[in-house]
Structures are given as C-alpha cells and as structure tokens.
Tab-separated table of C-alpha atoms and ligand atoms in Angstrom:
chain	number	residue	atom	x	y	z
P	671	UNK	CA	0.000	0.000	0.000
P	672	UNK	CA	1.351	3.052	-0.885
P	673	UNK	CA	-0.552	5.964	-0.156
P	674	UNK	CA	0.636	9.694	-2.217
P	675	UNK	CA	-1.855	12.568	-2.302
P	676	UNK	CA	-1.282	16.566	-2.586
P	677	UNK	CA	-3.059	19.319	-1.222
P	678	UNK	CA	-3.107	22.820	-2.381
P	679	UNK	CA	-1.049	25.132	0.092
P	680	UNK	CA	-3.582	28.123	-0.709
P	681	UNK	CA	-5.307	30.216	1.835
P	682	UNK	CA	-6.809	29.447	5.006
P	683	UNK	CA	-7.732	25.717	5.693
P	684	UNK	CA	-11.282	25.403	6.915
P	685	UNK	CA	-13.536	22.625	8.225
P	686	UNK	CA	-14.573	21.039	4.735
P	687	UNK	CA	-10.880	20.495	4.348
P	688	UNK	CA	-10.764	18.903	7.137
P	689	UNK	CA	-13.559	16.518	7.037
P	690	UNK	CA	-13.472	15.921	3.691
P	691	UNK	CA	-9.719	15.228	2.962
P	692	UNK	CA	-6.851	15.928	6.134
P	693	UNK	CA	-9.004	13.699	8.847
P	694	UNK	CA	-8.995	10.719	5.763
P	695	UNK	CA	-4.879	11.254	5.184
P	696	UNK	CA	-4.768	10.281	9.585
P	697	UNK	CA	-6.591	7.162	8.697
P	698	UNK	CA	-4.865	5.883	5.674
P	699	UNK	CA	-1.118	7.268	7.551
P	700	UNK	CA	-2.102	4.509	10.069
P	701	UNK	CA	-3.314	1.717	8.157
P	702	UNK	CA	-0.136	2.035	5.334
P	703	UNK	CA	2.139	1.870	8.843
P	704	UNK	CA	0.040	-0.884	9.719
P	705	UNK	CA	0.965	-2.919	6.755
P	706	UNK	CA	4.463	-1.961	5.997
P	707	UNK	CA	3.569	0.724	3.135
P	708	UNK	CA	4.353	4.290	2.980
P	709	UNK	CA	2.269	7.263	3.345
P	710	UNK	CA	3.176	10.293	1.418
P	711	UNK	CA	1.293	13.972	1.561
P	712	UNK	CA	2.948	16.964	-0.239
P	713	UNK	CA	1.964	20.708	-0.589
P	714	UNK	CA	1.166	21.288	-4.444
P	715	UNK	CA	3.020	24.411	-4.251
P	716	UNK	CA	4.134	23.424	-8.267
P	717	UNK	CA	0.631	23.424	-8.894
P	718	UNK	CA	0.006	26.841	-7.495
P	719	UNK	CA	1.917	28.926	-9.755
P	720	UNK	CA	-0.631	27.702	-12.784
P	721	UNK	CA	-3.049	30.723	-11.545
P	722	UNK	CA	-2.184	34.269	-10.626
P	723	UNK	CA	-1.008	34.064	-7.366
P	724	UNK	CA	1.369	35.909	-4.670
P	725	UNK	CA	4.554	35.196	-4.900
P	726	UNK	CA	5.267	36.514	-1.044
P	727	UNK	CA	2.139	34.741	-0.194
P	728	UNK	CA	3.010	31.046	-1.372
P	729	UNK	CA	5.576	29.892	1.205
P	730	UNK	CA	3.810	31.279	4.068
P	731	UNK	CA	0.217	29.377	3.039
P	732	UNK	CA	2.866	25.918	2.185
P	733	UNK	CA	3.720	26.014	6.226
P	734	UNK	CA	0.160	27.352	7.504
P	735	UNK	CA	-0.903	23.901	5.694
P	736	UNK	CA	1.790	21.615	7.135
P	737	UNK	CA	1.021	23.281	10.720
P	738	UNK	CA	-2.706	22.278	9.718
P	739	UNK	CA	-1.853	18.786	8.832
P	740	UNK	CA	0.552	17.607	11.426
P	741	UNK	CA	-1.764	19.555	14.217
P	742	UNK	CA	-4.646	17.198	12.875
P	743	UNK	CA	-2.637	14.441	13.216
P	744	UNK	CA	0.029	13.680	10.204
P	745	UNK	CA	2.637	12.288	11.849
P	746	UNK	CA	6.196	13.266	10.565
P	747	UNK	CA	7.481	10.001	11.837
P	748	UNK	CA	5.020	8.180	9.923
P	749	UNK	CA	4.182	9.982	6.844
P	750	UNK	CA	6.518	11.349	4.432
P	751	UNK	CA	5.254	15.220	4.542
P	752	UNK	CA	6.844	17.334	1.870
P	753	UNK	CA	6.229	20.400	-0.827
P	754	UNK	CA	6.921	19.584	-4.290
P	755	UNK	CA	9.533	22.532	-4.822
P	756	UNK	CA	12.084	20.616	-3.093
P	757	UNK	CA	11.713	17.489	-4.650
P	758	UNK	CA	12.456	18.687	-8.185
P	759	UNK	CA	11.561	14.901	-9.803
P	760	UNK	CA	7.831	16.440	-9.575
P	761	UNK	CA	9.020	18.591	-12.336
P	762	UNK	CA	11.167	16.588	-14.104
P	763	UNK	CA	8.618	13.624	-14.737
P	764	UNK	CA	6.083	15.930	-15.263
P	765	UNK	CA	8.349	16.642	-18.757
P	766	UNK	CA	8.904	13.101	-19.311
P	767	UNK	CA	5.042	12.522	-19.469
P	768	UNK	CA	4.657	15.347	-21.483
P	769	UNK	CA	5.506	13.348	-24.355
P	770	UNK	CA	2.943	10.231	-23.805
P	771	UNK	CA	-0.339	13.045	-22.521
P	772	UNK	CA	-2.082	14.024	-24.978
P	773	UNK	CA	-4.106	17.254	-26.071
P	774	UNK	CA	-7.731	15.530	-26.342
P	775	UNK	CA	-7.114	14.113	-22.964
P	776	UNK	CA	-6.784	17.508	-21.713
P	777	UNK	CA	-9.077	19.457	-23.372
P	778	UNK	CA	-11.522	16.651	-21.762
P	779	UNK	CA	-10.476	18.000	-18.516
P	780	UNK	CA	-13.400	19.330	-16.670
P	781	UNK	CA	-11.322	21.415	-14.153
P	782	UNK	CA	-9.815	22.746	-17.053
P	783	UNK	CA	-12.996	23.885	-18.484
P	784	UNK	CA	-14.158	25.096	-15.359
P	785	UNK	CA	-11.152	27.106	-14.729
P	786	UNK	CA	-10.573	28.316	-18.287
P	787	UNK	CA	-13.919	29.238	-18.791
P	788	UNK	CA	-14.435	30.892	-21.965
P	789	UNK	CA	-11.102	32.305	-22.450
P	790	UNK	CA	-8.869	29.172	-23.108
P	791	UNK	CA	-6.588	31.179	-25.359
P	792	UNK	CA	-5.277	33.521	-21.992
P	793	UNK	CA	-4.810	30.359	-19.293
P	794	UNK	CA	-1.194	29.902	-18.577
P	795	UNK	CA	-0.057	26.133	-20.322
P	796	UNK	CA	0.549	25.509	-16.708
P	797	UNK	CA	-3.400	25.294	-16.103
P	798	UNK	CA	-3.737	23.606	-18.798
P	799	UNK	CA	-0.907	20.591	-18.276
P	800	UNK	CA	-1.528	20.808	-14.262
P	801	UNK	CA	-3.335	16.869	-14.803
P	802	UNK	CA	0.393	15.887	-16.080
P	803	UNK	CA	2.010	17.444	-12.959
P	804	UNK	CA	-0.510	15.645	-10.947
P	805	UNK	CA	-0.125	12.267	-12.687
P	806	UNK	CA	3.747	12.741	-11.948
P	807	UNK	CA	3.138	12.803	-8.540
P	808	UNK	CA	1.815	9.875	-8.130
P	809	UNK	CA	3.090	7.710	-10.587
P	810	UNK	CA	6.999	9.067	-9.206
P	811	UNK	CA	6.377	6.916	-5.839
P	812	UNK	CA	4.358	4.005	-7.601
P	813	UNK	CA	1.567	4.729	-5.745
P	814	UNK	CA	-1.612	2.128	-5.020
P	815	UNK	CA	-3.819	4.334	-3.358
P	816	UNK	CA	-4.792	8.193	-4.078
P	817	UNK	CA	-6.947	9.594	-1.623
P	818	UNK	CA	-8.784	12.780	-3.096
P	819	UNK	CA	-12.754	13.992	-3.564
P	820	UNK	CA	-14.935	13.406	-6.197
P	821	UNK	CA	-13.504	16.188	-8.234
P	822	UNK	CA	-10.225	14.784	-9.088
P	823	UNK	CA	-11.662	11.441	-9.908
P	824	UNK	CA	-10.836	12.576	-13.687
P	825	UNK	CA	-7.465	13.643	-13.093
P	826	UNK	CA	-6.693	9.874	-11.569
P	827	UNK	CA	-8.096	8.313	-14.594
P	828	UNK	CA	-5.445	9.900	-16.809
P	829	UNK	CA	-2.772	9.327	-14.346
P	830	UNK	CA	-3.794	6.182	-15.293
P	831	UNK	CA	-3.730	6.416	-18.720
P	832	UNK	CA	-0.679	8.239	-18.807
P	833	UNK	CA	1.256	5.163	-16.851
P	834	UNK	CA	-0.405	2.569	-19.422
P	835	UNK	CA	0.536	3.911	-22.413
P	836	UNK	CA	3.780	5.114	-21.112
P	837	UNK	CA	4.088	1.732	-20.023
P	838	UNK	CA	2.935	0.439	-23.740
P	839	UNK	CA	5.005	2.645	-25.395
P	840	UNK	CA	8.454	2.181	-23.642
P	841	UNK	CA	8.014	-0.447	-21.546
P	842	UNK	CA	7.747	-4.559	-21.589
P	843	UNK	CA	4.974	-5.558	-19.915
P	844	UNK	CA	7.149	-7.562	-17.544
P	845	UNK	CA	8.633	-5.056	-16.520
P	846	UNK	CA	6.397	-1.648	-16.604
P	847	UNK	CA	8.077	1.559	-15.119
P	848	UNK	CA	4.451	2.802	-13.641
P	849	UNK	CA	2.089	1.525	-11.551
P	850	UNK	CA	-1.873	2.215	-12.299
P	851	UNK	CA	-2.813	4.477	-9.105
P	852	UNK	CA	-6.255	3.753	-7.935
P	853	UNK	CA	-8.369	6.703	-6.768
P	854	UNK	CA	-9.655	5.832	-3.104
P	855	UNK	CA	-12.276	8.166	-2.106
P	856	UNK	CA	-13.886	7.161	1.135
P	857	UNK	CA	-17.459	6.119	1.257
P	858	UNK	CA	-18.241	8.594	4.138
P	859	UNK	CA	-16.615	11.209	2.710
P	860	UNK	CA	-18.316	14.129	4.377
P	861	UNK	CA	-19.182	17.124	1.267
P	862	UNK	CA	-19.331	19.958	3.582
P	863	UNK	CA	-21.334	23.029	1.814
P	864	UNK	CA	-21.072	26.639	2.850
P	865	UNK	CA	-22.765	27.953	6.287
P	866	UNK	CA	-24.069	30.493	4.099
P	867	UNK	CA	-25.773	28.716	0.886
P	868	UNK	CA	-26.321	24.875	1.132
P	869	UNK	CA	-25.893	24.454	-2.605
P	870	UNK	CA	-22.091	25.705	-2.650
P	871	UNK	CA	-19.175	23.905	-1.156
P	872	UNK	CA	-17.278	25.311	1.863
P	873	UNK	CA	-14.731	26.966	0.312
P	874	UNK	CA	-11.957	29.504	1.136
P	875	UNK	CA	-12.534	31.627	-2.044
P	876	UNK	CA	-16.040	32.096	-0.600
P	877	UNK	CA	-15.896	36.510	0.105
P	878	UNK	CA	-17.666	36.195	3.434
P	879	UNK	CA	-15.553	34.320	6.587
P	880	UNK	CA	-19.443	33.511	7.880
P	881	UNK	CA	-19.540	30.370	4.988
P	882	UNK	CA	-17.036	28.618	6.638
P	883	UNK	CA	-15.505	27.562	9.765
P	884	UNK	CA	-12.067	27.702	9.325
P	885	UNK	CA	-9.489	25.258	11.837
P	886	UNK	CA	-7.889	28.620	13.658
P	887	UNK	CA	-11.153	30.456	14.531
P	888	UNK	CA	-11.682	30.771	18.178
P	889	UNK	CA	-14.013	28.984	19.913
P	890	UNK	CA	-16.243	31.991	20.442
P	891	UNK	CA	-15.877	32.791	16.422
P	892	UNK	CA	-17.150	29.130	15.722
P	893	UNK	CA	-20.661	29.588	18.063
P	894	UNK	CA	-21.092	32.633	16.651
P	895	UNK	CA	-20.469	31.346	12.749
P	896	UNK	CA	-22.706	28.178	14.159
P	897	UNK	CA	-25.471	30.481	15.495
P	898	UNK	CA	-25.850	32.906	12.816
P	899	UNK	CA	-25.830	30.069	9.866
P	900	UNK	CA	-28.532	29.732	7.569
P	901	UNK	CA	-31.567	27.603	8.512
P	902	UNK	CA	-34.891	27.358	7.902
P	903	UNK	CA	-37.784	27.389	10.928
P	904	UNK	CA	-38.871	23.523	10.530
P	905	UNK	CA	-38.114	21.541	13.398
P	906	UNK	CA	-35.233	18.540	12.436
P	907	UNK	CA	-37.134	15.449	10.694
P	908	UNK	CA	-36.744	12.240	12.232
P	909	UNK	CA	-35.413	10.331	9.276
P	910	UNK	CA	-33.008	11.883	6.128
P	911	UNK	CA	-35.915	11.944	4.018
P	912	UNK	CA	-37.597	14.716	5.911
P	913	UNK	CA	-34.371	16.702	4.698
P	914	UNK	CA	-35.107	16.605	1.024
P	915	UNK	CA	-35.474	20.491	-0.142
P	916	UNK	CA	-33.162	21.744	2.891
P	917	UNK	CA	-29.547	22.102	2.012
P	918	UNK	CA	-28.542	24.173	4.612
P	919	UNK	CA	-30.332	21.899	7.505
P	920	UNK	CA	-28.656	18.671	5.657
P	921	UNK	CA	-25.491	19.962	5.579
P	922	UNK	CA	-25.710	21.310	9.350
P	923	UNK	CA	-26.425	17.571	10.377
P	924	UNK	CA	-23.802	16.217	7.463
P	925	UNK	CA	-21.356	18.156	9.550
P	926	UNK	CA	-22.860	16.967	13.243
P	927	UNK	CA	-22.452	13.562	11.972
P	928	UNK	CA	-19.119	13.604	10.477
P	929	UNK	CA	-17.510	15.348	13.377
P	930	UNK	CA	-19.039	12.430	15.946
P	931	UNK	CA	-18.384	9.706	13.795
P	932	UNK	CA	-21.760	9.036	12.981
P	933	UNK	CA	-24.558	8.303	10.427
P	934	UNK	CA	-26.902	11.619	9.960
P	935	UNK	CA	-29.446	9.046	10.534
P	936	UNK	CA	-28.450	8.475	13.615
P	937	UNK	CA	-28.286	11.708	14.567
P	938	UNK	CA	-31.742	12.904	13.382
P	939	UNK	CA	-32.829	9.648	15.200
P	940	UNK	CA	-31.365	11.519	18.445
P	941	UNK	CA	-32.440	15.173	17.816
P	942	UNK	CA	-35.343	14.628	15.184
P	943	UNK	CA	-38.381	17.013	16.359
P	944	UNK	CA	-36.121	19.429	17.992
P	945	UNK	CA	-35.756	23.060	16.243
P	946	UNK	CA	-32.574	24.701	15.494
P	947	UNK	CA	-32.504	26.699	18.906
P	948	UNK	CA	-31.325	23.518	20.279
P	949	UNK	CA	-29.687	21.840	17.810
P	950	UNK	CA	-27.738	24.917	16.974
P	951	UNK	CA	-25.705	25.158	20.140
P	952	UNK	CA	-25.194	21.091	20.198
P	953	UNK	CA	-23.658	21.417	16.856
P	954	UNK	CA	-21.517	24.243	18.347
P	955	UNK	CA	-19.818	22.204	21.382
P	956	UNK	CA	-19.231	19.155	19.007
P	957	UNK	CA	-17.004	21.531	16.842
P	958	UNK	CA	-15.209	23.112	19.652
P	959	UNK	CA	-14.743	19.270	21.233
P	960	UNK	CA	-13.278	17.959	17.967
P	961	UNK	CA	-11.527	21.194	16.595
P	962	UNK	CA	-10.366	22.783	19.748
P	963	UNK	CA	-7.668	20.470	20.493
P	964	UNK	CA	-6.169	21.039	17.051
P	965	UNK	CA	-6.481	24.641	16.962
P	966	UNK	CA	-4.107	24.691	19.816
P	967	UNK	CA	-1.873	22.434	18.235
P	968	UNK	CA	-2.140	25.125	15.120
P	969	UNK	CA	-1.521	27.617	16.522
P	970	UNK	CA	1.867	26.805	18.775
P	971	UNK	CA	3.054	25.126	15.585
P	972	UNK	CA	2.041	27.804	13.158
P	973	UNK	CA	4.724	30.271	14.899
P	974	UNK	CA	7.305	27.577	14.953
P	975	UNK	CA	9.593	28.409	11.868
P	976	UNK	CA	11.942	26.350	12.404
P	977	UNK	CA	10.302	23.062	13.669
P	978	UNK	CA	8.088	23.680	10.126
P	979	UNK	CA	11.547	24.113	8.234
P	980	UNK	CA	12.908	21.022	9.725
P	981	UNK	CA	9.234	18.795	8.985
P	982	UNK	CA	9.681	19.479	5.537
P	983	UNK	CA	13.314	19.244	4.995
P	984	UNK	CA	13.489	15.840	6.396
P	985	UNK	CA	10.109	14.746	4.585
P	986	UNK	CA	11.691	16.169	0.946
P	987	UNK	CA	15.118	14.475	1.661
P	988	UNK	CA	13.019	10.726	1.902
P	989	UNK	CA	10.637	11.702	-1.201
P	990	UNK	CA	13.727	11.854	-3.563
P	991	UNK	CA	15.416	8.604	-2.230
P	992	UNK	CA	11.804	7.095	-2.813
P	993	UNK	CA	11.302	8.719	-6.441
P	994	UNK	CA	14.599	7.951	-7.536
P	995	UNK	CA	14.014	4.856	-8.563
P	996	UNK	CA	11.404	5.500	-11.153
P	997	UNK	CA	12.499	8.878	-11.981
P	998	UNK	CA	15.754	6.810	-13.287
P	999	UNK	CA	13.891	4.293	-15.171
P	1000	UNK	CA	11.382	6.826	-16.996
P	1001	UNK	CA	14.695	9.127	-18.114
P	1002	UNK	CA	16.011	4.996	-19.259
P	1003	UNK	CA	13.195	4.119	-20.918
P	1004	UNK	CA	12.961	6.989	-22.964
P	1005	UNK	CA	16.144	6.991	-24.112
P	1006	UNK	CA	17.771	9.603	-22.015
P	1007	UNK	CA	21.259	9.298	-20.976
P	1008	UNK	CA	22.380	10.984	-18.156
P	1009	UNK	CA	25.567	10.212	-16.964
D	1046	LIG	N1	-5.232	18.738	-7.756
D	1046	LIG	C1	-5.431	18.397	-6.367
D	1046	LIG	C2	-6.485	19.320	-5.777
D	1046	LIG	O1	-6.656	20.413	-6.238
D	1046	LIG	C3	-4.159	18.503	-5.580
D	1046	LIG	C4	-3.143	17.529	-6.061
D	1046	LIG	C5	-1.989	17.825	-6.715
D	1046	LIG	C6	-3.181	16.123	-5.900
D	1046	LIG	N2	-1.300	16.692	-6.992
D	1046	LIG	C7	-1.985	15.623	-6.501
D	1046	LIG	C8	-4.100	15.239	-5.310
D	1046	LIG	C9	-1.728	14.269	-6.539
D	1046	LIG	C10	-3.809	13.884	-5.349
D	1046	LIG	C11	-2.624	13.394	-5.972
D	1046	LIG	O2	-7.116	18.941	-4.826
C-alpha cells in the first residue's frame, strides 16, 4: 500500500478540508504503517503557480498547511510530509510525461474547463498541463492508493492512462516503469457546503468568513459562525428523508455527523423534532470538542519556523530517495542518458 496525495497550500484551511480530505490522510497514515507501506502527503506548491497568485504569499500558506496537517494528526514520523519545490523529480517527470499526454485528454479535462472558462486562449499552459504534474506525482512513488474527492476522480483516470501507455510505449509488460494508481475516495466522505448557501461547497474563495468555519477560529468565532448560519424554521425530521429540499439543515447535520463519527441518521434519530434553537448550540460544542484540540496544536506550531523548516526538509530528503528509482527508469526508458 502506498498511499501519495497533494493538497493545495492556498489560503486558510477550513472545516470542509478537514472533514473531507486531512481527517482521511490520519486514517490511511495509520493503516499504510500498519501494513508496511508508505504514506506520502505533499503541498502542491508546483501546482500553485498555474493561476495568478502571490509570490510573497506562497511559502507562508505551504507552512500554515503543514502546521494544519501535522496539528490534525500527520505524523512526521510516519508519513513522508513534503512540498513539491524541493523534490524537483515532480518537475522533471512531469516533462517526461509530457511526451505520452495528450491534447484531447486535456481538453476533456473538466477542471480545465471550469477554470478556463471561456477564455482558453489567456490560461497559462501551466493550467492547462496541471493533470500531467498531478499524474507525476503519483506515478513518481508508484503509488496504489490516491486519496482525493470526487472532483479529481478525472485527473486519476489519466494518471492512469498516462502510466499505461507510457508503459505500452516504452516499456515490456514484464517489466512496466508505472504503476496504475487507484483513486480511493472514502465512502463517508463528508461534502461539507457553505454555512451560508447549502448548494455551494465550503470553500476559502467564498468573500464572506461567515460560509465557513475555518481550523484557527476561536471557539467563540465558531458559536457565533454556528449560530448565525442559515436555517430554515422547521423543526429537524426524524429520518433523512424529511431533509429533502433543505440544504442548509442537511449539511448542518452532514457536519454533526461527520464530526461524531456518525450516520446523519443516527443523529436525526437523536435530535429529530427538535428546532434549530437547540440543535444549533449542540452542533456548536461538538465543533469546539473535535476542533479545539487542534487549533491549539495550530496555533503553537504555526509560529514555529523552524520546527516547520525542519518537517519538511526531512520529509523532501526521503521523497527523492523514494522517487529515484522511477524517476531513473522513466529518463532509461525513454532513451535519455544521463551520466
Ligand atoms: N489537484 C489536487 C487538488 O486540487 C491537488 C493535487 C496535486 C493532488 N497533486 C496531486 C491530489 C496528486 C492527489 C494526488 O485537490
């Protein structure tokens, strides 16, 4: 089992990335270790630069997001924690695959569309070939498992079929250079929407700082967020079906229920009838119970330069023993000589 994902070091990390992606990278750190694999997370700093962004700002939001992950639980001594700009193999097989990727596959790209919008011809070629970085990643450390959310499901699949015809093309079958990575996106995956509009995700591009709870508000900042949420004046339904037509009460339960390890049905089953006066304030202890502990953690960590320096030298130093390897046979099996 090896376990590689990459998360992108912008801006402030908030609740929905916690639920739906940090708390997952804990759980799979502990079952690779269990089983002899590896576990490797990275800051897709590379993968910043491919929109307008701050150069003084980048660096900064790369350690906010380790302090994030290792105060929810990464473990240095367990998982390989590293940003791509010191493991320069990212970039390297990134070029090597630029030669089997092709153009169709990435005009098919719906974040590329999304992003791109109507004006293609003024994206930076880094948007556009950011799948290729991404399938680099991966495929650099052979990896078997990929956690991410839905919405890089495509960008897996053509890891995937980058590796197999890379693999066709200069490779015996006996002995392929890549391995096919296999998405794993967890069943409970929580989809945590904005406090503000049930319909949008929780996002940190959202304008106002009441759609989201974000890991290093207070615990006076998240009642307060909690309290002044959108709701409607029903009472909570009994069973999930009673929630059809309410985003914003769904996704106030999806987030009850993902924060105590629990089914929303089993929460409505506890709290059905009552109306959000009480629920409200319920919802608001759970989050201060589950996120207090690691805003603490955040926050001694976050001013801790040189403990962050140190987490990510050490982790970059192990990713390019472990990518060496297949970095080495790609540059072989294309013909490269490097001597
Ligand atoms: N594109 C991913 C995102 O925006 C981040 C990412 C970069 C990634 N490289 C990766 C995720 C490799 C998984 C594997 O969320």
């Amino acid at each position: 089992m090896i376990v590689v994902s990459g998360i992108q070091p912008t801006g402030k990390p908030h609740l929905g990335n916690y639920l739906g992606a940090i708390r997952n990278y804990v759980k799979l750190q502990d079952e690779a270790a269990a089983q002899d694999g590896k576990c490797l997370i990275f800051l897709a700093d590379l993968h910043a630069i491919s929109m307008p962004h701050e150069p003084q700002d980048l660096h900064a939001s790369t350690l906010e997001m380790v302090a994030t992950l290792v105060a929810c639980g990464l473990d240095p001594a367990k998982t390989v924690l590293f940003n791509q700009a010191q493991v320069p193999a990212h970039a390297e097989l990134q070029w090597l695959l630029m030669g089997t990727a092709r153009m169709g596959w990435l005009n098919r790209m719906t974040q590329w569309k999304d992003k791109a919008g109507k004006n293609r011809e003024g994206q930076s070629v880094a948007l556009f070939s950011y799948p290729v970085l991404q399938a680099a990643d991966v495929l650099l450390y052979q990896a078997t498992h990929v956690p991410v959310g839905e919405d890089q499901k495509q960008h897996l699949e053509l890891a995937r079929d980058i590796a197999q015809k890379f693999n066709n093309d200069f490779a015996s079958e006996e002995a392929p250079v890549f391995t096919q990575p296999e998405p794993y996106i967890p069943k409970a995956a929580a989809r945590i929407m904005s406090l503000r509009d049930g319909s949008r995700k929780m996002s940190k591009s959202e304008p106002s700082d009441m759609s989201r709870i974000n890991l290093s508000d207070t615990a006076d900042e998240m009642a307060q967020k909690v309290k002044k949420a959108k709701t409607d004046p029903e009472p909570l339904p009994s069973e999930m079906a009673g929630l059809e037509g309410r985003a914003e009460a769904l996704n106030l339960i999806t987030i009850f229920a993902a924060l105590a390890e629990t089914t929303p049905d089993a929460v409505l089953a506890e709290y059905g009838g009552q109306g959000f006066g009480h629920f409200k304030p319920v919802l608001a202890e759970k989050l201060v119970e589950v996120l207090g502990p690691i805003r603490t953690r955040f926050v001694e960590l976050k001013e801790d330069r040189e403990a962050l320096d140190a987490i990510l030298a050490r982790g970059a130093s192990q990713a390019r023993e472990l990518g060496r390897p297949t970095l080495d046979s790609a540059y072989r099996a294309l013909g490269l000589v490097r001597n």
